[in-house]
XYZ file of C-alpha atoms in Angstrom:
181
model
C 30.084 -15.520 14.527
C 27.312 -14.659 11.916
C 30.304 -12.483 9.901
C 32.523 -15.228 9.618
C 29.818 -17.204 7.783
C 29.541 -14.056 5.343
C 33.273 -13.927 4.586
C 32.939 -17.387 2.019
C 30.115 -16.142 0.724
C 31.457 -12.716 -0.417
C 34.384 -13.945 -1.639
C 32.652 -16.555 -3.770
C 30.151 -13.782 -5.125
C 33.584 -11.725 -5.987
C 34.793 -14.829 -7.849
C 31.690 -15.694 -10.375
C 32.520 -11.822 -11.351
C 28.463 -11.135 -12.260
C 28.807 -14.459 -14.531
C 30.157 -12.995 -17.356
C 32.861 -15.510 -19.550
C 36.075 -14.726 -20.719
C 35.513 -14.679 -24.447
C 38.944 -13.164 -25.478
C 39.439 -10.989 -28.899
C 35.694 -10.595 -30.697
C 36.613 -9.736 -34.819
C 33.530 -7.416 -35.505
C 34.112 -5.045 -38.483
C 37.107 -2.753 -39.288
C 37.812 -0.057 -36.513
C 35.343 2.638 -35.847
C 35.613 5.929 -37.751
C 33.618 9.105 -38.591
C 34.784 9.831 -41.705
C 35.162 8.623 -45.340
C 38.551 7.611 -46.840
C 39.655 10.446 -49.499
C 42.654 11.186 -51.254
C 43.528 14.910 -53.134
C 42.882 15.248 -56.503
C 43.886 18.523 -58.427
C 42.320 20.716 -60.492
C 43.163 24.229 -61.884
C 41.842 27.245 -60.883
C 40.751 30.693 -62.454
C 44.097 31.784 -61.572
C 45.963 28.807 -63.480
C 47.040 27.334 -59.880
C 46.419 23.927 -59.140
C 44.403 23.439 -56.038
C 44.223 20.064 -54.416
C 40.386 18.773 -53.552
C 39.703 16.171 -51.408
C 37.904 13.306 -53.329
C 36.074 9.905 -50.886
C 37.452 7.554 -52.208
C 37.543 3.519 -52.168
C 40.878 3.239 -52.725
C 43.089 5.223 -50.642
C 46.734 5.016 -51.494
C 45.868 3.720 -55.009
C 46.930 6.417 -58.046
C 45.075 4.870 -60.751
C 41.690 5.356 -58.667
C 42.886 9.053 -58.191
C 43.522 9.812 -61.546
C 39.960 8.703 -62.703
C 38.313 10.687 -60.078
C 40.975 13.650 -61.720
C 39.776 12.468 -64.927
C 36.056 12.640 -64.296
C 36.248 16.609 -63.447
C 35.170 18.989 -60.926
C 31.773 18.760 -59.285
C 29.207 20.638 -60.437
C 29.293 23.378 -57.470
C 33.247 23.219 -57.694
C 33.128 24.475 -61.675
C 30.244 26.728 -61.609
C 30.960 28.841 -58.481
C 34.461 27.249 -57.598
C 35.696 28.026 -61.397
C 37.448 24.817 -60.900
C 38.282 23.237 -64.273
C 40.778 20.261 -65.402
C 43.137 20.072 -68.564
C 43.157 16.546 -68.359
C 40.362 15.192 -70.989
C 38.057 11.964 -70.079
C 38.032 9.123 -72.430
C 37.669 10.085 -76.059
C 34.645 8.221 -76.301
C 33.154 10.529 -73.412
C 31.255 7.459 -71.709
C 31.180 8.155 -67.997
C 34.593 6.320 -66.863
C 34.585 3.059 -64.886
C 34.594 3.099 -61.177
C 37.307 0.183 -61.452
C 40.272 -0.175 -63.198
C 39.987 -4.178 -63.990
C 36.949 -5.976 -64.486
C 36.109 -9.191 -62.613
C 38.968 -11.208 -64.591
C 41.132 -8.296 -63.708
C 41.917 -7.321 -66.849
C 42.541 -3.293 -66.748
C 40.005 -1.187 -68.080
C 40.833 0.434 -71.355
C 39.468 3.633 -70.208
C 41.481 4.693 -67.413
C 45.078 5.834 -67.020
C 47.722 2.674 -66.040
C 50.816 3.622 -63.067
C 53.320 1.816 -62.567
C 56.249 2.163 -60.384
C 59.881 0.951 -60.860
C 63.467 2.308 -60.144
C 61.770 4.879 -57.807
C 59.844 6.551 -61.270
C 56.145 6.371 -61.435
C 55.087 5.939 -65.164
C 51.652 6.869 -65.554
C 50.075 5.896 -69.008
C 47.456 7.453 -70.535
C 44.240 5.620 -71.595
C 43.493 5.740 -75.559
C 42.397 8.700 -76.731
C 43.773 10.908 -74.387
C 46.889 12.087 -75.978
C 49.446 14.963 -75.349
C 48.445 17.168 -72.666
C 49.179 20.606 -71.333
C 52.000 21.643 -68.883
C 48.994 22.749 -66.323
C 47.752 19.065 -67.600
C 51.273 17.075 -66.921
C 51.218 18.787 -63.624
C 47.531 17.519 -62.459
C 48.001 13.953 -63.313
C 51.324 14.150 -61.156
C 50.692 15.731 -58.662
C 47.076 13.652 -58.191
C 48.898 10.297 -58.431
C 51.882 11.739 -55.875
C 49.613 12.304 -53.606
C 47.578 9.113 -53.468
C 50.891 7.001 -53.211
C 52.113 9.231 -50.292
C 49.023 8.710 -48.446
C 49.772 4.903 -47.490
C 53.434 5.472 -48.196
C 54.552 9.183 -45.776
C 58.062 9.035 -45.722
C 58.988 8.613 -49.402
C 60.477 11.965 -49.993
C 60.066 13.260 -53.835
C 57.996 11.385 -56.558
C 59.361 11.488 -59.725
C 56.874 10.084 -62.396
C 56.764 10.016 -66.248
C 53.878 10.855 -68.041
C 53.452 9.125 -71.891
C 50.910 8.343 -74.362
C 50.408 5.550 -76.769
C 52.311 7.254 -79.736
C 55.951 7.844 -77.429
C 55.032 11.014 -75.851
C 56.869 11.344 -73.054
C 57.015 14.016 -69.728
C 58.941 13.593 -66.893
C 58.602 15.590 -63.629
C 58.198 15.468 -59.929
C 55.629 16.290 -57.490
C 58.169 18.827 -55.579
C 56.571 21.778 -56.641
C 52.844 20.572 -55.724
C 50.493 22.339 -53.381
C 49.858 21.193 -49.788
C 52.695 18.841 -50.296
């Protein structure tokens, strides 16, 4: 008889479920992750190749952040004992370059290189003061910005992209021939 009398209690004990509530979906933060956001950025080495060198990066996916981390040159321990080096210049004025491309108003900054993509062609601008570059040159800025658009777009297949200047200087190219592509 005294296990009978057990039975409702047990099963109510089972039902409270240690008093915890049902609170459904809690929003706390993005989703967990142990490492930075980067994208490649490439720079020549003492061989002429291009190597591609994972930059973190804010912007993932976004070319115009890319090519002012491409523009800003190696790291110090990349140049010295890397021998990595860029043909792509900085600004002319050689002020450190923005870590945005638009201000608060969103106006672009002056100072770093504009992309733009239509038809299926990138067109990547230069800033002022950075005029014609090399080959080696042409081929960094493309294959940089190729690679940051690929990384939140995979299954585009070739990027084509134009290179040009303020005074009609024009390049066109693709990033098929790119390292690690």
């Amino acid at each position: 008889m005294k296990s009978l009398r057990r039975v409702p209690l047990l099963a109510l004990l089972a039902l409270t479920s240690c008093g915890i509530p049902a609170t459904g979906v809690v929003q706390a933060g993005g989703p967990a992750s142990g490492t930075l956001p980067q994208t490649p950025v490439y720079f020549v080495d003492r061989n002429g190749g291009l190597v591609a060198t994972p930059r973190t990066t804010e912007a993932p996916g976004e070319p115009e952040a890319a090519l002012r981390l491409l523009m800003a040159g190696p790291l110090e321990g990349e140049a010295g004992v890397g021998g990595l080096f860029t043909e792509v210049p900085g600004p002319a004025t050689s002020a450190p370059l923005p870590t945005a491309t638009a201000d608060a108003l969103g106006t672009p900054s002056s100072d770093a290189p504009t992309v733009t993509m239509a038809g299926g062609t990138m067109t990547i601008g230069l800033p002022p003061g950075v005029d014609r570059l090399s080959d080696t040159g042409v081929r960094q800025m493309i294959c940089t910005a190729a690679a940051a658009y690929r990384l939140t777009r995979p299954s585009v297949d070739a990027v084509t992209a134009e290179v040009t200047d303020g005074a009609g200087w024009r390049v066109r190219g693709s990033d098929e021939g790119c390292p690690d592509r």
